[in-house]
mmCIF file of C-alpha atoms and ligand atoms in Angstrom:
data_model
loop_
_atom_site.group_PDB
_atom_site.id
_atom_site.type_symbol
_atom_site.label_atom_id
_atom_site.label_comp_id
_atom_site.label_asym_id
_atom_site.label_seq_id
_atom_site.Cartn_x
_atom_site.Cartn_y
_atom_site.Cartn_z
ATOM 1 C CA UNK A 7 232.170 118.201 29.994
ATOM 2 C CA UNK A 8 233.294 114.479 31.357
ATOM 3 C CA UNK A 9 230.398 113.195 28.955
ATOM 4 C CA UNK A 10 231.789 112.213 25.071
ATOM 5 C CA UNK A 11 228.576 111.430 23.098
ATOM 6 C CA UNK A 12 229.854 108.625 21.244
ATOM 7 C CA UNK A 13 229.788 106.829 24.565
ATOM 8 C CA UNK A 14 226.102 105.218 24.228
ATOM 9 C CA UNK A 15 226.300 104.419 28.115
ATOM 10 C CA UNK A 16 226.158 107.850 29.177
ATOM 11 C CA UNK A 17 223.591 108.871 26.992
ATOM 12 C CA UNK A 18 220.930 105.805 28.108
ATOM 13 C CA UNK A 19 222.017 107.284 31.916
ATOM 14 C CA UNK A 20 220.336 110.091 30.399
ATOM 15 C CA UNK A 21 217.228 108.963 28.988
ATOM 16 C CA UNK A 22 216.279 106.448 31.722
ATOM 17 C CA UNK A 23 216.530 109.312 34.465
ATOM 18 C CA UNK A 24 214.488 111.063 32.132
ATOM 19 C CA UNK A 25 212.146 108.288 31.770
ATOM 20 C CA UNK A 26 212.536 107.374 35.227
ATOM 21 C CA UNK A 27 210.774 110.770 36.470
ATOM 22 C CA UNK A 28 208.819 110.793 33.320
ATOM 23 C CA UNK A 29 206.802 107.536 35.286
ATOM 24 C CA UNK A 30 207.516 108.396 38.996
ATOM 25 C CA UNK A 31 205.435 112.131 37.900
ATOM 26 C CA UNK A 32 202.820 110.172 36.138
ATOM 27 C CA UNK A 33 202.183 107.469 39.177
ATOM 28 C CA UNK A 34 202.449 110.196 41.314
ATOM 29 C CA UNK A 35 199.441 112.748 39.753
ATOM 30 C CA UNK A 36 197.609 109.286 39.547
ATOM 31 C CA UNK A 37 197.565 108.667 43.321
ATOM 32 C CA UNK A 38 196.923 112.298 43.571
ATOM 33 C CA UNK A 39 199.999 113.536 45.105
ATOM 34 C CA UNK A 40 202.731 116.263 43.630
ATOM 35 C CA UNK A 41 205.279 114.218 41.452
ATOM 36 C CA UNK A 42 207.809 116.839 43.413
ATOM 37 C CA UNK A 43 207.152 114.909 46.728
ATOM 38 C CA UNK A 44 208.787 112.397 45.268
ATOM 39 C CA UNK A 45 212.526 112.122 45.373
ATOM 40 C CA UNK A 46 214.486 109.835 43.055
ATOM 41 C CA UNK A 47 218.145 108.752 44.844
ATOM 42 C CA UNK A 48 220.478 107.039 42.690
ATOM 43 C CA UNK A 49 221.936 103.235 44.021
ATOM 44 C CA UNK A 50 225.668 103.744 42.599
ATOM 45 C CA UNK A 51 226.886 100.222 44.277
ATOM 46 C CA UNK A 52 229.144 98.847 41.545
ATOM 47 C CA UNK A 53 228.956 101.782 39.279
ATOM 48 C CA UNK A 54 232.193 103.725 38.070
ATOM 49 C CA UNK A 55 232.515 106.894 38.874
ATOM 50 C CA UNK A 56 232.129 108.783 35.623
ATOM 51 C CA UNK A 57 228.627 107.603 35.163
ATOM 52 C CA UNK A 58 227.833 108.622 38.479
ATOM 53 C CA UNK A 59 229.381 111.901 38.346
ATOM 54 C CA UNK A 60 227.545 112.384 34.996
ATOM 55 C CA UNK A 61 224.743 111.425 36.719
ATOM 56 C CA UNK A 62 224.583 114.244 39.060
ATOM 57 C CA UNK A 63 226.250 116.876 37.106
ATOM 58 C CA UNK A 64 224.427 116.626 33.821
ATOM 59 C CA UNK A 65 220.997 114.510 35.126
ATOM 60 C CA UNK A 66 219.943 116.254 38.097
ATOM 61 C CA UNK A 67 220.679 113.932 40.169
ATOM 62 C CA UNK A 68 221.395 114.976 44.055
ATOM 63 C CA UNK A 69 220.875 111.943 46.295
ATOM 64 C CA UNK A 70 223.209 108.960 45.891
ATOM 65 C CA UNK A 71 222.384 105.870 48.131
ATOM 66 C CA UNK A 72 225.629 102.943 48.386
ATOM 67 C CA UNK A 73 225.250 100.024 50.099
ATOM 68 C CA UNK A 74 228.800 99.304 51.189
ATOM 69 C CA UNK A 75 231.180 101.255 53.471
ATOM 70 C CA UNK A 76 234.225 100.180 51.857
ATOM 71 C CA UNK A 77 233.132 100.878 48.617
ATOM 72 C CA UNK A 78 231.986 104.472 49.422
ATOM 73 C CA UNK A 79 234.519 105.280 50.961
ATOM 74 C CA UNK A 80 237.053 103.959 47.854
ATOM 75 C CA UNK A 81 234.976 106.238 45.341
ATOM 76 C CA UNK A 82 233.802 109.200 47.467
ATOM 77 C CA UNK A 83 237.055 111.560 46.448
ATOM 78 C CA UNK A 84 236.920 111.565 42.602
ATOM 79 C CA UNK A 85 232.841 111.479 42.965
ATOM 80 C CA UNK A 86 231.034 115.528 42.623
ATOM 81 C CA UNK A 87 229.559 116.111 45.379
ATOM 82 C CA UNK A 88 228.882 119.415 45.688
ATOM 83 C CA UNK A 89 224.840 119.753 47.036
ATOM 84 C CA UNK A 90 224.582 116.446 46.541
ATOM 85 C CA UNK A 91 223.106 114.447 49.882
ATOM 86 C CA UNK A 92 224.525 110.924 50.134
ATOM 87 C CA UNK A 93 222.558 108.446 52.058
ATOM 88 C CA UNK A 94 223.961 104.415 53.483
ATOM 89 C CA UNK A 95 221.120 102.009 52.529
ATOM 90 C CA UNK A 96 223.314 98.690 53.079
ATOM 91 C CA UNK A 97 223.392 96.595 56.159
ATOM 92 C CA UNK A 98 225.876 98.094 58.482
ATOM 93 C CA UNK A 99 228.106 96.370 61.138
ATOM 94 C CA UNK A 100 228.285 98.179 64.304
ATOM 95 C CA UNK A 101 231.962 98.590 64.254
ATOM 96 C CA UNK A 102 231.987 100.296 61.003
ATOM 97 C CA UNK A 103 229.238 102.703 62.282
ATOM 98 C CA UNK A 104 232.345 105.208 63.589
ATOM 99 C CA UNK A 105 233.751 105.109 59.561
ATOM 100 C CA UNK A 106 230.696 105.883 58.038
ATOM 101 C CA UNK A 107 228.778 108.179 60.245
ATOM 102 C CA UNK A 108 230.980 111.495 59.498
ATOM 103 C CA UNK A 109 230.882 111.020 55.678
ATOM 104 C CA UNK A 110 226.965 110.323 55.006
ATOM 105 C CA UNK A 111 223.713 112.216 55.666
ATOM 106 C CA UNK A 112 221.370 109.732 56.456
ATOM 107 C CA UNK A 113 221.717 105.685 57.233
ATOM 108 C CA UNK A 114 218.829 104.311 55.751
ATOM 109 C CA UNK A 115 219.066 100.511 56.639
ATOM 110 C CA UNK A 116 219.191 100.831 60.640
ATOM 111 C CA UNK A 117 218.383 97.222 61.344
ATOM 112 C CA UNK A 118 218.132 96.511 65.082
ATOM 113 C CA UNK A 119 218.236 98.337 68.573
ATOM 114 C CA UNK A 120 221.448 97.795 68.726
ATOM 115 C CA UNK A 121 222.731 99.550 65.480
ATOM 116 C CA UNK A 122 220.415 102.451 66.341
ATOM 117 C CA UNK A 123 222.357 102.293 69.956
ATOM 118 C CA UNK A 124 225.819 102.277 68.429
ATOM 119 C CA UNK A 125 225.047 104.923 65.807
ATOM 120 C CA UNK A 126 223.477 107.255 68.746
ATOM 121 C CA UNK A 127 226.971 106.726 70.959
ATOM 122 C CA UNK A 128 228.740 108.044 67.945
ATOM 123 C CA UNK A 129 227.089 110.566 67.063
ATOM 124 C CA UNK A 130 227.642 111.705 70.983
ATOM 125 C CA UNK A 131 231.191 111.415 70.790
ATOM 126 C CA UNK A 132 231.306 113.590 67.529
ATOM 127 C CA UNK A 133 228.793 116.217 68.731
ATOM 128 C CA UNK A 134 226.585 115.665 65.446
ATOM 129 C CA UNK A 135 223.299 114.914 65.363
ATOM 130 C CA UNK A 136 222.786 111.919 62.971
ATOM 131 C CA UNK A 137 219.697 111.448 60.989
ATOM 132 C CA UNK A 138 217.997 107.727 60.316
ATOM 133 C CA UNK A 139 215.456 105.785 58.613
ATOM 134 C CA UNK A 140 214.518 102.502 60.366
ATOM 135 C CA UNK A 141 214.352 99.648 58.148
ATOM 136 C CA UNK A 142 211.534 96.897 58.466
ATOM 137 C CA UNK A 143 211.590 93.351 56.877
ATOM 138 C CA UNK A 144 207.913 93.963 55.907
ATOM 139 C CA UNK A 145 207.865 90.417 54.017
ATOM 140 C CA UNK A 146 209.326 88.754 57.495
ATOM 141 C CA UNK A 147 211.928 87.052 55.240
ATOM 142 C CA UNK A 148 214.809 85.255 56.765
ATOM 143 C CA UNK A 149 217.063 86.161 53.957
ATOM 144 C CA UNK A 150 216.579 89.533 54.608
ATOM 145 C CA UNK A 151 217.559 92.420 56.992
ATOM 146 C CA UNK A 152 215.648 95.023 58.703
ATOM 147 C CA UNK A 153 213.890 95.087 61.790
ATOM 148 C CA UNK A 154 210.883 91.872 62.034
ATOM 149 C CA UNK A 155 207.435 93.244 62.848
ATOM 150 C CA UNK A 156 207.557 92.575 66.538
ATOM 151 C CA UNK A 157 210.643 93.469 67.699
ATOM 152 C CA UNK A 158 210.216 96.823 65.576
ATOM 153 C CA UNK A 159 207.144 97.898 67.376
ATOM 154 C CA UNK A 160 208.652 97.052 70.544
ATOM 155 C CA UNK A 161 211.724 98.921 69.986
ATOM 156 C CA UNK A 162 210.354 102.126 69.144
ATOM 157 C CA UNK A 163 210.285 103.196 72.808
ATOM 158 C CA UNK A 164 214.048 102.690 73.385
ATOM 159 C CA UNK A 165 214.917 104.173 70.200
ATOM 160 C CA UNK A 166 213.341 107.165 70.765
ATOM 161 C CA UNK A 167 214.780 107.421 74.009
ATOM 162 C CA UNK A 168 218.178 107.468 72.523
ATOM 163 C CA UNK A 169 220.263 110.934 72.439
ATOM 164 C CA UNK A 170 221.759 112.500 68.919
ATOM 165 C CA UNK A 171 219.780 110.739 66.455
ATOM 166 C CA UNK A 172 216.310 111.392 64.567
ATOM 167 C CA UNK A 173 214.939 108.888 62.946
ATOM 168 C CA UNK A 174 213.160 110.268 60.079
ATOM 169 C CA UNK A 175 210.966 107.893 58.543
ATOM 170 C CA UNK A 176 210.882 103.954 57.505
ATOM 171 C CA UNK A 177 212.937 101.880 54.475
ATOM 172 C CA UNK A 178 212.085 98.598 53.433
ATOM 173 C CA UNK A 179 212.545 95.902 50.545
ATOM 174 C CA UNK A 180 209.563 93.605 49.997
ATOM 175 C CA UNK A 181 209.510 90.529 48.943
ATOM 176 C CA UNK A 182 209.909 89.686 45.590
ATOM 177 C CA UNK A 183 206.260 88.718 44.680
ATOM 178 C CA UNK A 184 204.893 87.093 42.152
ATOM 179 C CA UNK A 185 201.865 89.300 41.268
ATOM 180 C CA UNK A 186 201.193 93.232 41.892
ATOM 181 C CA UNK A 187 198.378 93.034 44.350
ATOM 182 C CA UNK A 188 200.483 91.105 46.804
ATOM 183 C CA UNK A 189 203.414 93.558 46.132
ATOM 184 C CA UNK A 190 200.997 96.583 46.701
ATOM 185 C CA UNK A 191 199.696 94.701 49.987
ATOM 186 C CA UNK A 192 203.451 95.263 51.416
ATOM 187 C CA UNK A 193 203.494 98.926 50.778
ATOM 188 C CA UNK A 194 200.050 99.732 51.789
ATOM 189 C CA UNK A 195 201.167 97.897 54.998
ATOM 190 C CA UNK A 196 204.531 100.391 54.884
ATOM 191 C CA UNK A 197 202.486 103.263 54.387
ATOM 192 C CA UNK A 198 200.243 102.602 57.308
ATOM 193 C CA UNK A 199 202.774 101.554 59.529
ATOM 194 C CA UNK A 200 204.457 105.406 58.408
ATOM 195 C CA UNK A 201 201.318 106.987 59.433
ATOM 196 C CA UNK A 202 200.455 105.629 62.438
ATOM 197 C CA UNK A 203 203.993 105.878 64.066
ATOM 198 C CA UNK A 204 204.157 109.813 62.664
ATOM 199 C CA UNK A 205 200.891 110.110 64.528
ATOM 200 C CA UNK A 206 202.420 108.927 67.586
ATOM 201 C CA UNK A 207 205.217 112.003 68.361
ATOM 202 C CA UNK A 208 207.754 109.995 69.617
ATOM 203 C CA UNK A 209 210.212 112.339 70.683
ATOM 204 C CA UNK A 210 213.442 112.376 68.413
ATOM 205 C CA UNK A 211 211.202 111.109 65.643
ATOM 206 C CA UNK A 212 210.503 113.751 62.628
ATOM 207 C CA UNK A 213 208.679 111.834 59.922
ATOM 208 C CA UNK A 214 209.251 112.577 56.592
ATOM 209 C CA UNK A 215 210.289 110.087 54.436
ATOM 210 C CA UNK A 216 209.030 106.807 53.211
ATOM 211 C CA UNK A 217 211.850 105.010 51.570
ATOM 212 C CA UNK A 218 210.745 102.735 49.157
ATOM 213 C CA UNK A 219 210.521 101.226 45.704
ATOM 214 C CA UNK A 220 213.273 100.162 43.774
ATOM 215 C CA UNK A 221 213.683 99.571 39.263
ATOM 216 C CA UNK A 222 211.288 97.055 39.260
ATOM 217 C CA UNK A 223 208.272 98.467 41.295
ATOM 218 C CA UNK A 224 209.121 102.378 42.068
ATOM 219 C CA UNK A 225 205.491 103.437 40.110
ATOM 220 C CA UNK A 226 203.534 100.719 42.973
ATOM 221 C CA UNK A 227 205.847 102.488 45.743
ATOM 222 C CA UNK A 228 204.918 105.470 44.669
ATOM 223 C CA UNK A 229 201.119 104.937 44.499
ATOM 224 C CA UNK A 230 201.172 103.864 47.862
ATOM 225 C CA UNK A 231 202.951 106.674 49.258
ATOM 226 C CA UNK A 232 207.036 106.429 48.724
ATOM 227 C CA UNK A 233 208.255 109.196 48.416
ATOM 228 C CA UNK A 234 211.959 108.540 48.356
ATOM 229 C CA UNK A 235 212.185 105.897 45.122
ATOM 230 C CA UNK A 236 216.049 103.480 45.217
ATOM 231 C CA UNK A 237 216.711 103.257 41.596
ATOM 232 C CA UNK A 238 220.126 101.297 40.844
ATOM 233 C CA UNK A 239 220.113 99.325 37.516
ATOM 234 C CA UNK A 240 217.387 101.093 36.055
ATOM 235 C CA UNK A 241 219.545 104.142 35.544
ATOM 236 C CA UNK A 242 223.186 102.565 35.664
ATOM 237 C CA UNK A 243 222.197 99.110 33.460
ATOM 238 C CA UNK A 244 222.881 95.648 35.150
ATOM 239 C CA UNK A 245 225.087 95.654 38.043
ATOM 240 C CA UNK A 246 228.698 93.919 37.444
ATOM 241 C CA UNK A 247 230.108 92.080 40.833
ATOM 242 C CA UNK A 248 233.529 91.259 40.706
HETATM 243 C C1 PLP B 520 220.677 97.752 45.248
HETATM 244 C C2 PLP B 520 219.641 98.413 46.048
HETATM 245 C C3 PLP B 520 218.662 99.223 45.453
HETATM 246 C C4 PLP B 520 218.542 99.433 43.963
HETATM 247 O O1 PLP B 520 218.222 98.241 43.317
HETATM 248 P P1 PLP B 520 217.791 98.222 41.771
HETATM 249 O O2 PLP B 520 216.879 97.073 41.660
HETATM 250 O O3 PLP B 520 219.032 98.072 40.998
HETATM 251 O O4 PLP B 520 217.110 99.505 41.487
HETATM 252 C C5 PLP B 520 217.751 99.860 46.294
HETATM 253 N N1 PLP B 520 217.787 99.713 47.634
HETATM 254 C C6 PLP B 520 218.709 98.930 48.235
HETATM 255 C C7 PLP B 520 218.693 98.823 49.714
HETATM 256 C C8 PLP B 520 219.647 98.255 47.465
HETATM 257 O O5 PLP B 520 220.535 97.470 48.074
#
């Protein structure tokens, strides 16, 4: 065992991945959908390795999401891995897109044309087949990333054109807002923007996953249709930056 039970942190890892599922289940029967369509990744950005490994090896746990390359890369040897799928949600710079791309199953945050572009050329030169969820700044927020409405619809065409990836599905952040309904109008507007492009059969598209909800509003997310829920802080506590 890496756990000691005196240490309190470990044990509220515990309970709030308990809890955690405890609600995701519960929103999920409500909308009327199979709490099991519902995966729960764990955001490890700033978190030690021993709660993370405890995470997965005595919580269940088996998708990890980090934001940062570097930072990945730093913890990935001491973390347990074993069946564990680890997906990039952070913004990526296209010439760390050669680093990243051999050690991660899925890059969640692709951005822009041109990140899907550089990721595709990669994944040509390594003979893999790389597998991404396109990001959209649903709230059209300057401070944030992901692709802006227009430009997103527009690129689909090109993207899908694009050799060695699949692009499995949409992430997004919303806005933080200062009441539920507007929240809930952001990912109804996800969750219709998922359908209609998984009606469309663009080829190298294979919808599957709707990434979103985070600690704050994972039960909304999931009553409009997430079905991949980003939980950081609610598991791990408040996030230290150095
Ligand atoms: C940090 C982060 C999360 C998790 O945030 P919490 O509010 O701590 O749950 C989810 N998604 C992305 C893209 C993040 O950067």
């Amino acid at each position: 065992m890496i756990t000691s039970s005196c240490d309190e942190r470990f044990i509220s890892v515990s309970e709030n991945i308990k809890r955690i599922r405890s609600e995701i289940a519960e929103s999920a029967v409500k909308a009327g959908r199979k709490p099991e369509d519902v995966r729960l990744m764990a955001v490890t950005k700033t978190v030690a390795v021993e709660y993370i490994n405890h995470a997965i090896l005595n919580c269940g746990i088996d998708l990890i999401g980090e934001n940062k390359v570097q930072e990945f890369l730093s913890k990935k040897d001491e973390l347990r891995l074993d069946g564990v799928e680890k997906h990039l949600i952070g913004h990526l710079q296209t010439n760390k897109v050669k680093k990243i791309l051999p050690e991660v199953d899925m890059i969640q945050s692709v951005d822009s044309l041109r990140l899907a572009k550089a990721i595709s050329d990669e994944a040509v030169k390594l003979g893999i087949s790389s597998e991404i969820l396109l990001e959209v700044n649903i709230g059209g927020e300057d401070s944030k990333t992901g692709f802006d409405k227009a430009a997103f619809f527009e690129s689909l065409d090109e993207i899908s054109s694009l050799p060695s990836i699949t692009v499995k599905g949409l992430m997004t952040i919303p806005p933080i807002c200062d009441n539920t309904a507007e929240l809930e109008k952001y990912f109804s507007m996800m969750y219709d923007y998922y359908n209609e492009i998984k009606s469309k059969n663009f080829s190298n598209f294979n919808f599957e996953i709707l990434s979103m909800g985070m600690s704050g509003d994972y039960s909304q997310a999931v009553k409009y249709g997430s079905n991949l829920v980003r939980v950081g802080s609610a598991i791990f506590g408040a996030r230290l930056y150095k």
